[in-house]
Amino acid sequence: INSELLLIKISAENDERAKVLKTAQIYGAKVLNEGAKSVTLELTGQSKDIDEFIHHIARNEILELARTGMTALTAGDDTINS
């Protein structure tokens, strides 16, 4: 089982805010914070999906971005040590 975490702050003033929030909804991103001029989002998923989201949302200015890279655990009852 693997996943990646993205935290991203996007410029979102006036009429652009609705577009940013709609894109977030389409991709299943969670709104963590709404400032007067920006929106901070969280998205988890596969790297290709994160890349696609960033490409799509980058129509607005990306103010800050952090991603974990792929993290993984063994599926089922097995553990990495067994």
PDB file of N, CA, C and O in Angstrom:
ATOM      1  N   ILE A   1       0.868  -1.168   0.000  1.00  0.00           N
ATOM      2  CA  ILE A   1       0.000   0.000   0.000  1.00  0.00           C
ATOM      3  C   ILE A   1       0.905   1.218   0.000  1.00  0.00           C
ATOM      4  O   ILE A   1       1.808   1.322   0.831  1.00  0.00           O
ATOM      5  N   ASN A   2       0.670   2.155  -0.926  1.00  0.00           N
ATOM      6  CA  ASN A   2       1.508   3.351  -0.959  1.00  0.00           C
ATOM      7  C   ASN A   2       0.677   4.588  -1.257  1.00  0.00           C
ATOM      8  O   ASN A   2      -0.398   4.492  -1.839  1.00  0.00           O
ATOM      9  N   SER A   3       1.212   5.712  -0.818  1.00  0.00           N
ATOM     10  CA  SER A   3       0.517   6.980  -0.994  1.00  0.00           C
ATOM     11  C   SER A   3       1.509   8.116  -0.834  1.00  0.00           C
ATOM     12  O   SER A   3       2.605   7.932  -0.305  1.00  0.00           O
ATOM     13  N   GLU A   4       1.112   9.276  -1.306  1.00  0.00           N
ATOM     14  CA  GLU A   4       1.920  10.490  -1.180  1.00  0.00           C
ATOM     15  C   GLU A   4       1.035  11.598  -0.635  1.00  0.00           C
ATOM     16  O   GLU A   4      -0.171  11.615  -0.888  1.00  0.00           O
ATOM     17  N   LEU A   5       1.624  12.512   0.118  1.00  0.00           N
ATOM     18  CA  LEU A   5       0.905  13.652   0.697  1.00  0.00           C
ATOM     19  C   LEU A   5       1.404  14.939   0.067  1.00  0.00           C
ATOM     20  O   LEU A   5       2.611  15.146  -0.070  1.00  0.00           O
ATOM     21  N   LEU A   6       0.472  15.800  -0.323  1.00  0.00           N
ATOM     22  CA  LEU A   6       0.775  17.128  -0.857  1.00  0.00           C
ATOM     23  C   LEU A   6       0.088  18.176   0.001  1.00  0.00           C
ATOM     24  O   LEU A   6      -1.109  18.058   0.297  1.00  0.00           O
ATOM     25  N   LEU A   7       0.830  19.188   0.415  1.00  0.00           N
ATOM     26  CA  LEU A   7       0.271  20.405   1.008  1.00  0.00           C
ATOM     27  C   LEU A   7       0.620  21.519   0.049  1.00  0.00           C
ATOM     28  O   LEU A   7       1.781  21.652  -0.350  1.00  0.00           O
ATOM     29  N   ILE A   8      -0.361  22.318  -0.337  1.00  0.00           N
ATOM     30  CA  ILE A   8      -0.124  23.354  -1.333  1.00  0.00           C
ATOM     31  C   ILE A   8      -0.947  24.595  -1.009  1.00  0.00           C
ATOM     32  O   ILE A   8      -2.126  24.500  -0.650  1.00  0.00           O
ATOM     33  N   LYS A   9      -0.296  25.756  -1.090  1.00  0.00           N
ATOM     34  CA  LYS A   9      -0.975  27.034  -0.885  1.00  0.00           C
ATOM     35  C   LYS A   9      -1.041  27.734  -2.242  1.00  0.00           C
ATOM     36  O   LYS A   9      -0.026  27.938  -2.900  1.00  0.00           O
ATOM     37  N   ILE A  10      -2.260  28.088  -2.644  1.00  0.00           N
ATOM     38  CA  ILE A  10      -2.542  28.662  -3.956  1.00  0.00           C
ATOM     39  C   ILE A  10      -3.094  30.071  -3.795  1.00  0.00           C
ATOM     40  O   ILE A  10      -3.939  30.314  -2.944  1.00  0.00           O
ATOM     41  N   SER A  11      -2.620  30.968  -4.647  1.00  0.00           N
ATOM     42  CA  SER A  11      -3.216  32.302  -4.713  1.00  0.00           C
ATOM     43  C   SER A  11      -4.652  32.145  -5.201  1.00  0.00           C
ATOM     44  O   SER A  11      -4.901  31.487  -6.213  1.00  0.00           O
ATOM     45  N   ALA A  12      -5.592  32.739  -4.480  1.00  0.00           N
ATOM     46  CA  ALA A  12      -7.007  32.575  -4.833  1.00  0.00           C
ATOM     47  C   ALA A  12      -7.795  33.790  -4.389  1.00  0.00           C
ATOM     48  O   ALA A  12      -8.430  33.797  -3.341  1.00  0.00           O
ATOM     49  N   GLU A  13      -7.727  34.818  -5.190  1.00  0.00           N
ATOM     50  CA  GLU A  13      -8.468  36.043  -4.885  1.00  0.00           C
ATOM     51  C   GLU A  13      -9.715  36.147  -5.758  1.00  0.00           C
ATOM     52  O   GLU A  13      -9.738  35.680  -6.893  1.00  0.00           O
ATOM     53  N   ASN A  14     -10.733  36.733  -5.199  1.00  0.00           N
ATOM     54  CA  ASN A  14     -11.957  37.084  -5.911  1.00  0.00           C
ATOM     55  C   ASN A  14     -12.532  35.917  -6.705  1.00  0.00           C
ATOM     56  O   ASN A  14     -12.809  34.867  -6.165  1.00  0.00           O
ATOM     57  N   ASP A  15     -12.696  36.093  -8.037  1.00  0.00           N
ATOM     58  CA  ASP A  15     -13.338  35.083  -8.870  1.00  0.00           C
ATOM     59  C   ASP A  15     -12.487  33.835  -9.060  1.00  0.00           C
ATOM     60  O   ASP A  15     -12.985  32.791  -9.451  1.00  0.00           O
ATOM     61  N   GLU A  16     -11.199  33.891  -8.776  1.00  0.00           N
ATOM     62  CA  GLU A  16     -10.325  32.725  -8.910  1.00  0.00           C
ATOM     63  C   GLU A  16     -10.561  31.703  -7.790  1.00  0.00           C
ATOM     64  O   GLU A  16     -10.330  30.515  -7.976  1.00  0.00           O
ATOM     65  N   ARG A  17     -11.033  32.153  -6.658  1.00  0.00           N
ATOM     66  CA  ARG A  17     -11.244  31.260  -5.506  1.00  0.00           C
ATOM     67  C   ARG A  17     -12.212  30.133  -5.843  1.00  0.00           C
ATOM     68  O   ARG A  17     -11.956  28.966  -5.525  1.00  0.00           O
ATOM     69  N   ALA A  18     -13.300  30.451  -6.506  1.00  0.00           N
ATOM     70  CA  ALA A  18     -14.282  29.422  -6.862  1.00  0.00           C
ATOM     71  C   ALA A  18     -13.665  28.371  -7.778  1.00  0.00           C
ATOM     72  O   ALA A  18     -13.929  27.174  -7.626  1.00  0.00           O
ATOM     73  N   LYS A  19     -12.825  28.780  -8.708  1.00  0.00           N
ATOM     74  CA  LYS A  19     -12.163  27.837  -9.621  1.00  0.00           C
ATOM     75  C   LYS A  19     -11.207  26.933  -8.857  1.00  0.00           C
ATOM     76  O   LYS A  19     -11.139  25.725  -9.106  1.00  0.00           O
ATOM     77  N   VAL A  20     -10.450  27.501  -7.924  1.00  0.00           N
ATOM     78  CA  VAL A  20      -9.513  26.714  -7.117  1.00  0.00           C
ATOM     79  C   VAL A  20     -10.282  25.702  -6.268  1.00  0.00           C
ATOM     80  O   VAL A  20      -9.917  24.520  -6.211  1.00  0.00           O
ATOM     81  N   LEU A  21     -11.351  26.134  -5.631  1.00  0.00           N
ATOM     82  CA  LEU A  21     -12.137  25.233  -4.791  1.00  0.00           C
ATOM     83  C   LEU A  21     -12.817  24.143  -5.613  1.00  0.00           C
ATOM     84  O   LEU A  21     -12.925  22.990  -5.167  1.00  0.00           O
ATOM     85  N   LYS A  22     -13.249  24.456  -6.821  1.00  0.00           N
ATOM     86  CA  LYS A  22     -13.864  23.457  -7.710  1.00  0.00           C
ATOM     87  C   LYS A  22     -12.829  22.414  -8.117  1.00  0.00           C
ATOM     88  O   LYS A  22     -13.109  21.208  -8.097  1.00  0.00           O
ATOM     89  N   THR A  23     -11.618  22.859  -8.456  1.00  0.00           N
ATOM     90  CA  THR A  23     -10.541  21.930  -8.814  1.00  0.00           C
ATOM     91  C   THR A  23     -10.207  21.034  -7.623  1.00  0.00           C
ATOM     92  O   THR A  23     -10.030  19.823  -7.779  1.00  0.00           O
ATOM     93  N   ALA A  24     -10.135  21.616  -6.435  1.00  0.00           N
ATOM     94  CA  ALA A  24      -9.874  20.840  -5.231  1.00  0.00           C
ATOM     95  C   ALA A  24     -10.939  19.765  -5.043  1.00  0.00           C
ATOM     96  O   ALA A  24     -10.632  18.608  -4.741  1.00  0.00           O
ATOM     97  N   GLN A  25     -12.186  20.126  -5.244  1.00  0.00           N
ATOM     98  CA  GLN A  25     -13.291  19.181  -5.090  1.00  0.00           C
ATOM     99  C   GLN A  25     -13.187  18.048  -6.115  1.00  0.00           C
ATOM    100  O   GLN A  25     -13.374  16.875  -5.768  1.00  0.00           O
ATOM    101  N   ILE A  26     -12.886  18.380  -7.355  1.00  0.00           N
ATOM    102  CA  ILE A  26     -12.769  17.373  -8.413  1.00  0.00           C
ATOM    103  C   ILE A  26     -11.716  16.331  -8.069  1.00  0.00           C
ATOM    104  O   ILE A  26     -11.915  15.135  -8.266  1.00  0.00           O
ATOM    105  N   TYR A  27     -10.589  16.776  -7.521  1.00  0.00           N
ATOM    106  CA  TYR A  27      -9.480  15.873  -7.204  1.00  0.00           C
ATOM    107  C   TYR A  27      -9.573  15.270  -5.796  1.00  0.00           C
ATOM    108  O   TYR A  27      -8.761  14.443  -5.432  1.00  0.00           O
ATOM    109  N   GLY A  28     -10.549  15.703  -5.022  1.00  0.00           N
ATOM    110  CA  GLY A  28     -10.707  15.170  -3.677  1.00  0.00           C
ATOM    111  C   GLY A  28      -9.760  15.776  -2.660  1.00  0.00           C
ATOM    112  O   GLY A  28      -9.495  15.177  -1.618  1.00  0.00           O
ATOM    113  N   ALA A  29      -9.257  16.975  -2.957  1.00  0.00           N
ATOM    114  CA  ALA A  29      -8.365  17.659  -2.023  1.00  0.00           C
ATOM    115  C   ALA A  29      -9.174  18.248  -0.869  1.00  0.00           C
ATOM    116  O   ALA A  29     -10.321  18.649  -1.039  1.00  0.00           O
ATOM    117  N   LYS A  30      -8.557  18.288   0.293  1.00  0.00           N
ATOM    118  CA  LYS A  30      -9.192  18.841   1.492  1.00  0.00           C
ATOM    119  C   LYS A  30      -8.730  20.281   1.676  1.00  0.00           C
ATOM    120  O   LYS A  30      -7.541  20.576   1.570  1.00  0.00           O
ATOM    121  N   VAL A  31      -9.659  21.184   1.934  1.00  0.00           N
ATOM    122  CA  VAL A  31      -9.323  22.583   2.214  1.00  0.00           C
ATOM    123  C   VAL A  31      -8.898  22.672   3.677  1.00  0.00           C
ATOM    124  O   VAL A  31      -9.693  22.387   4.580  1.00  0.00           O
ATOM    125  N   LEU A  32      -7.640  23.049   3.900  1.00  0.00           N
ATOM    126  CA  LEU A  32      -7.127  23.172   5.262  1.00  0.00           C
ATOM    127  C   LEU A  32      -7.289  24.581   5.813  1.00  0.00           C
ATOM    128  O   LEU A  32      -7.465  24.762   7.020  1.00  0.00           O
ATOM    129  N   ASN A  33      -7.194  25.581   4.914  1.00  0.00           N
ATOM    130  CA  ASN A  33      -7.260  26.970   5.363  1.00  0.00           C
ATOM    131  C   ASN A  33      -7.631  27.864   4.196  1.00  0.00           C
ATOM    132  O   ASN A  33      -7.196  27.638   3.077  1.00  0.00           O
ATOM    133  N   GLU A  34      -8.447  28.869   4.479  1.00  0.00           N
ATOM    134  CA  GLU A  34      -8.770  29.901   3.495  1.00  0.00           C
ATOM    135  C   GLU A  34      -8.368  31.245   4.063  1.00  0.00           C
ATOM    136  O   GLU A  34      -8.912  31.678   5.073  1.00  0.00           O
ATOM    137  N   GLY A  35      -7.384  31.873   3.434  1.00  0.00           N
ATOM    138  CA  GLY A  35      -6.989  33.216   3.801  1.00  0.00           C
ATOM    139  C   GLY A  35      -7.683  34.213   2.888  1.00  0.00           C
ATOM    140  O   GLY A  35      -8.427  33.834   1.985  1.00  0.00           O
ATOM    141  N   ALA A  36      -7.424  35.492   3.102  1.00  0.00           N
ATOM    142  CA  ALA A  36      -8.036  36.522   2.268  1.00  0.00           C
ATOM    143  C   ALA A  36      -7.568  36.434   0.823  1.00  0.00           C
ATOM    144  O   ALA A  36      -8.329  36.727  -0.104  1.00  0.00           O
ATOM    145  N   LYS A  37      -6.322  35.978   0.619  1.00  0.00           N
ATOM    146  CA  LYS A  37      -5.750  35.949  -0.729  1.00  0.00           C
ATOM    147  C   LYS A  37      -5.279  34.573  -1.166  1.00  0.00           C
ATOM    148  O   LYS A  37      -4.711  34.417  -2.241  1.00  0.00           O
ATOM    149  N   SER A  38      -5.507  33.553  -0.335  1.00  0.00           N
ATOM    150  CA  SER A  38      -4.983  32.230  -0.665  1.00  0.00           C
ATOM    151  C   SER A  38      -5.849  31.114  -0.088  1.00  0.00           C
ATOM    152  O   SER A  38      -6.673  31.347   0.794  1.00  0.00           O
ATOM    153  N   VAL A  39      -5.613  29.911  -0.607  1.00  0.00           N
ATOM    154  CA  VAL A  39      -6.258  28.699  -0.115  1.00  0.00           C
ATOM    155  C   VAL A  39      -5.164  27.653   0.069  1.00  0.00           C
ATOM    156  O   VAL A  39      -4.314  27.477  -0.804  1.00  0.00           O
ATOM    157  N   THR A  40      -5.170  26.961   1.214  1.00  0.00           N
ATOM    158  CA  THR A  40      -4.223  25.882   1.476  1.00  0.00           C
ATOM    159  C   THR A  40      -4.975  24.564   1.396  1.00  0.00           C
ATOM    160  O   THR A  40      -6.021  24.399   2.034  1.00  0.00           O
ATOM    161  N   LEU A  41      -4.420  23.639   0.604  1.00  0.00           N
ATOM    162  CA  LEU A  41      -5.074  22.368   0.330  1.00  0.00           C
ATOM    163  C   LEU A  41      -4.189  21.196   0.723  1.00  0.00           C
ATOM    164  O   LEU A  41      -2.960  21.317   0.727  1.00  0.00           O
ATOM    165  N   GLU A  42      -4.820  20.069   0.993  1.00  0.00           N
ATOM    166  CA  GLU A  42      -4.135  18.804   1.268  1.00  0.00           C
ATOM    167  C   GLU A  42      -4.692  17.751   0.319  1.00  0.00           C
ATOM    168  O   GLU A  42      -5.902  17.643   0.148  1.00  0.00           O
ATOM    169  N   LEU A  43      -3.797  16.997  -0.302  1.00  0.00           N
ATOM    170  CA  LEU A  43      -4.213  15.919  -1.191  1.00  0.00           C
ATOM    171  C   LEU A  43      -3.309  14.727  -0.958  1.00  0.00           C
ATOM    172  O   LEU A  43      -2.086  14.886  -0.842  1.00  0.00           O
ATOM    173  N   THR A  44      -3.904  13.547  -0.856  1.00  0.00           N
ATOM    174  CA  THR A  44      -3.132  12.312  -0.772  1.00  0.00           C
ATOM    175  C   THR A  44      -3.502  11.436  -1.951  1.00  0.00           C
ATOM    176  O   THR A  44      -4.631  11.496  -2.463  1.00  0.00           O
ATOM    177  N   GLY A  45      -2.540  10.633  -2.396  1.00  0.00           N
ATOM    178  CA  GLY A  45      -2.812   9.729  -3.507  1.00  0.00           C
ATOM    179  C   GLY A  45      -1.536   9.264  -4.170  1.00  0.00           C
ATOM    180  O   GLY A  45      -0.445   9.406  -3.621  1.00  0.00           O
ATOM    181  N   GLN A  46      -1.692   8.717  -5.355  1.00  0.00           N
ATOM    182  CA  GLN A  46      -0.561   8.243  -6.140  1.00  0.00           C
ATOM    183  C   GLN A  46       0.199   9.426  -6.740  1.00  0.00           C
ATOM    184  O   GLN A  46      -0.389  10.482  -7.020  1.00  0.00           O
ATOM    185  N   SER A  47       1.484   9.251  -6.949  1.00  0.00           N
ATOM    186  CA  SER A  47       2.335  10.338  -7.451  1.00  0.00           C
ATOM    187  C   SER A  47       1.811  10.915  -8.755  1.00  0.00           C
ATOM    188  O   SER A  47       1.812  12.131  -8.947  1.00  0.00           O
ATOM    189  N   LYS A  48       1.345  10.073  -9.664  1.00  0.00           N
ATOM    190  CA  LYS A  48       0.847  10.568 -10.953  1.00  0.00           C
ATOM    191  C   LYS A  48      -0.387  11.452 -10.761  1.00  0.00           C
ATOM    192  O   LYS A  48      -0.565  12.448 -11.469  1.00  0.00           O
ATOM    193  N   ASP A  49      -1.228  11.109  -9.795  1.00  0.00           N
ATOM    194  CA  ASP A  49      -2.415  11.921  -9.514  1.00  0.00           C
ATOM    195  C   ASP A  49      -2.030  13.259  -8.877  1.00  0.00           C
ATOM    196  O   ASP A  49      -2.628  14.294  -9.189  1.00  0.00           O
ATOM    197  N   ILE A  50      -1.034  13.225  -8.006  1.00  0.00           N
ATOM    198  CA  ILE A  50      -0.527  14.458  -7.386  1.00  0.00           C
ATOM    199  C   ILE A  50       0.067  15.361  -8.470  1.00  0.00           C
ATOM    200  O   ILE A  50      -0.209  16.567  -8.501  1.00  0.00           O
ATOM    201  N   ASP A  51       0.865  14.772  -9.364  1.00  0.00           N
ATOM    202  CA  ASP A  51       1.461  15.540 -10.463  1.00  0.00           C
ATOM    203  C   ASP A  51       0.390  16.184 -11.337  1.00  0.00           C
ATOM    204  O   ASP A  51       0.494  17.350 -11.716  1.00  0.00           O
ATOM    205  N   GLU A  52      -0.656  15.425 -11.653  1.00  0.00           N
ATOM    206  CA  GLU A  52      -1.754  15.927 -12.485  1.00  0.00           C
ATOM    207  C   GLU A  52      -2.479  17.085 -11.793  1.00  0.00           C
ATOM    208  O   GLU A  52      -2.794  18.101 -12.414  1.00  0.00           O
ATOM    209  N   PHE A  53      -2.721  16.927 -10.504  1.00  0.00           N
ATOM    210  CA  PHE A  53      -3.381  17.981  -9.737  1.00  0.00           C
ATOM    211  C   PHE A  53      -2.537  19.263  -9.739  1.00  0.00           C
ATOM    212  O   PHE A  53      -3.060  20.350  -9.979  1.00  0.00           O
ATOM    213  N   ILE A  54      -1.241  19.128  -9.483  1.00  0.00           N
ATOM    214  CA  ILE A  54      -0.353  20.291  -9.468  1.00  0.00           C
ATOM    215  C   ILE A  54      -0.365  20.984 -10.822  1.00  0.00           C
ATOM    216  O   ILE A  54      -0.458  22.211 -10.907  1.00  0.00           O
ATOM    217  N   HIS A  55      -0.287  20.195 -11.886  1.00  0.00           N
ATOM    218  CA  HIS A  55      -0.314  20.768 -13.241  1.00  0.00           C
ATOM    219  C   HIS A  55      -1.611  21.549 -13.473  1.00  0.00           C
ATOM    220  O   HIS A  55      -1.599  22.655 -14.027  1.00  0.00           O
ATOM    221  N   HIS A  56      -2.715  20.990 -13.021  1.00  0.00           N
ATOM    222  CA  HIS A  56      -4.023  21.633 -13.230  1.00  0.00           C
ATOM    223  C   HIS A  56      -4.178  22.884 -12.370  1.00  0.00           C
ATOM    224  O   HIS A  56      -4.640  23.921 -12.850  1.00  0.00           O
ATOM    225  N   ILE A  57      -3.792  22.795 -11.102  1.00  0.00           N
ATOM    226  CA  ILE A  57      -3.994  23.910 -10.168  1.00  0.00           C
ATOM    227  C   ILE A  57      -2.992  25.041 -10.407  1.00  0.00           C
ATOM    228  O   ILE A  57      -3.217  26.179  -9.996  1.00  0.00           O
ATOM    229  N   ALA A  58      -1.887  24.741 -11.090  1.00  0.00           N
ATOM    230  CA  ALA A  58      -0.827  25.738 -11.316  1.00  0.00           C
ATOM    231  C   ALA A  58      -1.254  26.857 -12.258  1.00  0.00           C
ATOM    232  O   ALA A  58      -0.483  27.793 -12.483  1.00  0.00           O
ATOM    233  N   ARG A  59      -2.460  26.804 -12.758  1.00  0.00           N
ATOM    234  CA  ARG A  59      -2.994  27.942 -13.528  1.00  0.00           C
ATOM    235  C   ARG A  59      -3.078  29.167 -12.625  1.00  0.00           C
ATOM    236  O   ARG A  59      -3.058  30.293 -13.089  1.00  0.00           O
ATOM    237  N   ASN A  60      -3.190  28.897 -11.336  1.00  0.00           N
ATOM    238  CA  ASN A  60      -3.080  29.942 -10.328  1.00  0.00           C
ATOM    239  C   ASN A  60      -1.669  29.896  -9.765  1.00  0.00           C
ATOM    240  O   ASN A  60      -1.015  28.859  -9.821  1.00  0.00           O
ATOM    241  N   GLU A  61      -1.230  30.978  -9.186  1.00  0.00           N
ATOM    242  CA  GLU A  61       0.126  31.026  -8.625  1.00  0.00           C
ATOM    243  C   GLU A  61       0.240  30.097  -7.422  1.00  0.00           C
ATOM    244  O   GLU A  61      -0.569  30.151  -6.503  1.00  0.00           O
ATOM    245  N   ILE A  62       1.261  29.237  -7.446  1.00  0.00           N
ATOM    246  CA  ILE A  62       1.568  28.384  -6.304  1.00  0.00           C
ATOM    247  C   ILE A  62       2.454  29.195  -5.366  1.00  0.00           C
ATOM    248  O   ILE A  62       3.554  29.595  -5.736  1.00  0.00           O
ATOM    249  N   LEU A  63       1.960  29.448  -4.162  1.00  0.00           N
ATOM    250  CA  LEU A  63       2.697  30.247  -3.190  1.00  0.00           C
ATOM    251  C   LEU A  63       3.651  29.391  -2.362  1.00  0.00           C
ATOM    252  O   LEU A  63       4.758  29.822  -2.040  1.00  0.00           O
ATOM    253  N   GLU A  64       3.199  28.192  -1.993  1.00  0.00           N
ATOM    254  CA  GLU A  64       4.022  27.240  -1.233  1.00  0.00           C
ATOM    255  C   GLU A  64       3.584  25.838  -1.609  1.00  0.00           C
ATOM    256  O   GLU A  64       2.414  25.611  -1.925  1.00  0.00           O
ATOM    257  N   LEU A  65       4.533  24.900  -1.549  1.00  0.00           N
ATOM    258  CA  LEU A  65       4.238  23.513  -1.881  1.00  0.00           C
ATOM    259  C   LEU A  65       5.173  22.611  -1.101  1.00  0.00           C
ATOM    260  O   LEU A  65       6.376  22.874  -1.026  1.00  0.00           O
ATOM    261  N   ALA A  66       4.621  21.538  -0.524  1.00  0.00           N
ATOM    262  CA  ALA A  66       5.428  20.514   0.138  1.00  0.00           C
ATOM    263  C   ALA A  66       4.804  19.164  -0.177  1.00  0.00           C
ATOM    264  O   ALA A  66       3.586  19.007  -0.113  1.00  0.00           O
ATOM    265  N   ARG A  67       5.652  18.185  -0.531  1.00  0.00           N
ATOM    266  CA  ARG A  67       5.171  16.825  -0.754  1.00  0.00           C
ATOM    267  C   ARG A  67       6.108  15.831  -0.087  1.00  0.00           C
ATOM    268  O   ARG A  67       7.301  16.069   0.003  1.00  0.00           O
ATOM    269  N   THR A  68       5.508  14.746   0.384  1.00  0.00           N
ATOM    270  CA  THR A  68       6.280  13.776   1.147  1.00  0.00           C
ATOM    271  C   THR A  68       7.108  12.861   0.282  1.00  0.00           C
ATOM    272  O   THR A  68       8.092  12.302   0.741  1.00  0.00           O
ATOM    273  N   GLY A  69       6.702  12.645  -0.947  1.00  0.00           N
ATOM    274  CA  GLY A  69       7.242  11.535  -1.709  1.00  0.00           C
ATOM    275  C   GLY A  69       6.451  10.295  -1.323  1.00  0.00           C
ATOM    276  O   GLY A  69       5.616  10.323  -0.418  1.00  0.00           O
ATOM    277  N   MET A  70       6.701   9.210  -2.019  1.00  0.00           N
ATOM    278  CA  MET A  70       5.941   7.985  -1.786  1.00  0.00           C
ATOM    279  C   MET A  70       6.274   7.383  -0.422  1.00  0.00           C
ATOM    280  O   MET A  70       7.438   7.289  -0.043  1.00  0.00           O
ATOM    281  N   THR A  71       5.243   7.018   0.319  1.00  0.00           N
ATOM    282  CA  THR A  71       5.396   6.264   1.558  1.00  0.00           C
ATOM    283  C   THR A  71       4.600   4.967   1.394  1.00  0.00           C
ATOM    284  O   THR A  71       3.609   4.934   0.668  1.00  0.00           O
ATOM    285  N   ALA A  72       5.052   3.910   2.058  1.00  0.00           N
ATOM    286  CA  ALA A  72       4.410   2.616   1.827  1.00  0.00           C
ATOM    287  C   ALA A  72       4.444   1.733   3.065  1.00  0.00           C
ATOM    288  O   ALA A  72       5.320   1.860   3.920  1.00  0.00           O
ATOM    289  N   LEU A  73       3.468   0.836   3.144  1.00  0.00           N
ATOM    290  CA  LEU A  73       3.388  -0.239   4.131  1.00  0.00           C
ATOM    291  C   LEU A  73       2.997  -1.508   3.387  1.00  0.00           C
ATOM    292  O   LEU A  73       2.386  -1.451   2.318  1.00  0.00           O
ATOM    293  N   THR A  74       3.308  -2.650   3.968  1.00  0.00           N
ATOM    294  CA  THR A  74       2.916  -3.930   3.400  1.00  0.00           C
ATOM    295  C   THR A  74       1.419  -4.130   3.581  1.00  0.00           C
ATOM    296  O   THR A  74       0.877  -3.849   4.649  1.00  0.00           O
ATOM    297  N   ALA A  75       0.750  -4.630   2.561  1.00  0.00           N
ATOM    298  CA  ALA A  75      -0.686  -4.897   2.634  1.00  0.00           C
ATOM    299  C   ALA A  75      -0.950  -6.164   3.442  1.00  0.00           C
ATOM    300  O   ALA A  75      -0.080  -7.021   3.583  1.00  0.00           O
ATOM    301  N   GLY A  76      -2.154  -6.277   3.961  1.00  0.00           N
ATOM    302  CA  GLY A  76      -2.563  -7.482   4.678  1.00  0.00           C
ATOM    303  C   GLY A  76      -1.960  -7.571   6.069  1.00  0.00           C
ATOM    304  O   GLY A  76      -1.596  -6.572   6.681  1.00  0.00           O
ATOM    305  N   ASP A  77      -1.837  -8.798   6.564  1.00  0.00           N
ATOM    306  CA  ASP A  77      -1.354  -9.028   7.914  1.00  0.00           C
ATOM    307  C   ASP A  77       0.165  -9.023   8.018  1.00  0.00           C
ATOM    308  O   ASP A  77       0.714  -8.952   9.119  1.00  0.00           O
ATOM    309  N   ASP A  78       0.865  -9.145   6.899  1.00  0.00           N
ATOM    310  CA  ASP A  78       2.322  -9.128   6.913  1.00  0.00           C
ATOM    311  C   ASP A  78       2.813  -7.746   7.300  1.00  0.00           C
ATOM    312  O   ASP A  78       2.124  -6.740   7.117  1.00  0.00           O
ATOM    313  N   THR A  79       4.013  -7.714   7.853  1.00  0.00           N
ATOM    314  CA  THR A  79       4.680  -6.449   8.164  1.00  0.00           C
ATOM    315  C   THR A  79       5.994  -6.412   7.420  1.00  0.00           C
ATOM    316  O   THR A  79       6.460  -7.430   6.894  1.00  0.00           O
ATOM    317  N   ILE A  80       6.606  -5.280   7.387  1.00  0.00           N
ATOM    318  CA  ILE A  80       7.869  -5.129   6.695  1.00  0.00           C
ATOM    319  C   ILE A  80       8.964  -5.984   7.340  1.00  0.00           C
ATOM    320  O   ILE A  80       9.936  -6.356   6.706  1.00  0.00           O
ATOM    321  N   ASN A  81       8.782  -6.320   8.618  1.00  0.00           N
ATOM    322  CA  ASN A  81       9.775  -7.104   9.350  1.00  0.00           C
ATOM    323  C   ASN A  81       9.504  -8.605   9.323  1.00  0.00           C
ATOM    324  O   ASN A  81      10.300  -9.380   9.829  1.00  0.00           O
ATOM    325  N   SER A  82       8.360  -9.025   8.760  1.00  0.00           N
ATOM    326  CA  SER A  82       8.049 -10.465   8.785  1.00  0.00           C
ATOM    327  C   SER A  82       8.419 -11.157   7.493  1.00  0.00           C
ATOM    328  O   SER A  82       8.722 -10.606   6.508  1.00  0.00           O
TER     329      SER A  82
END
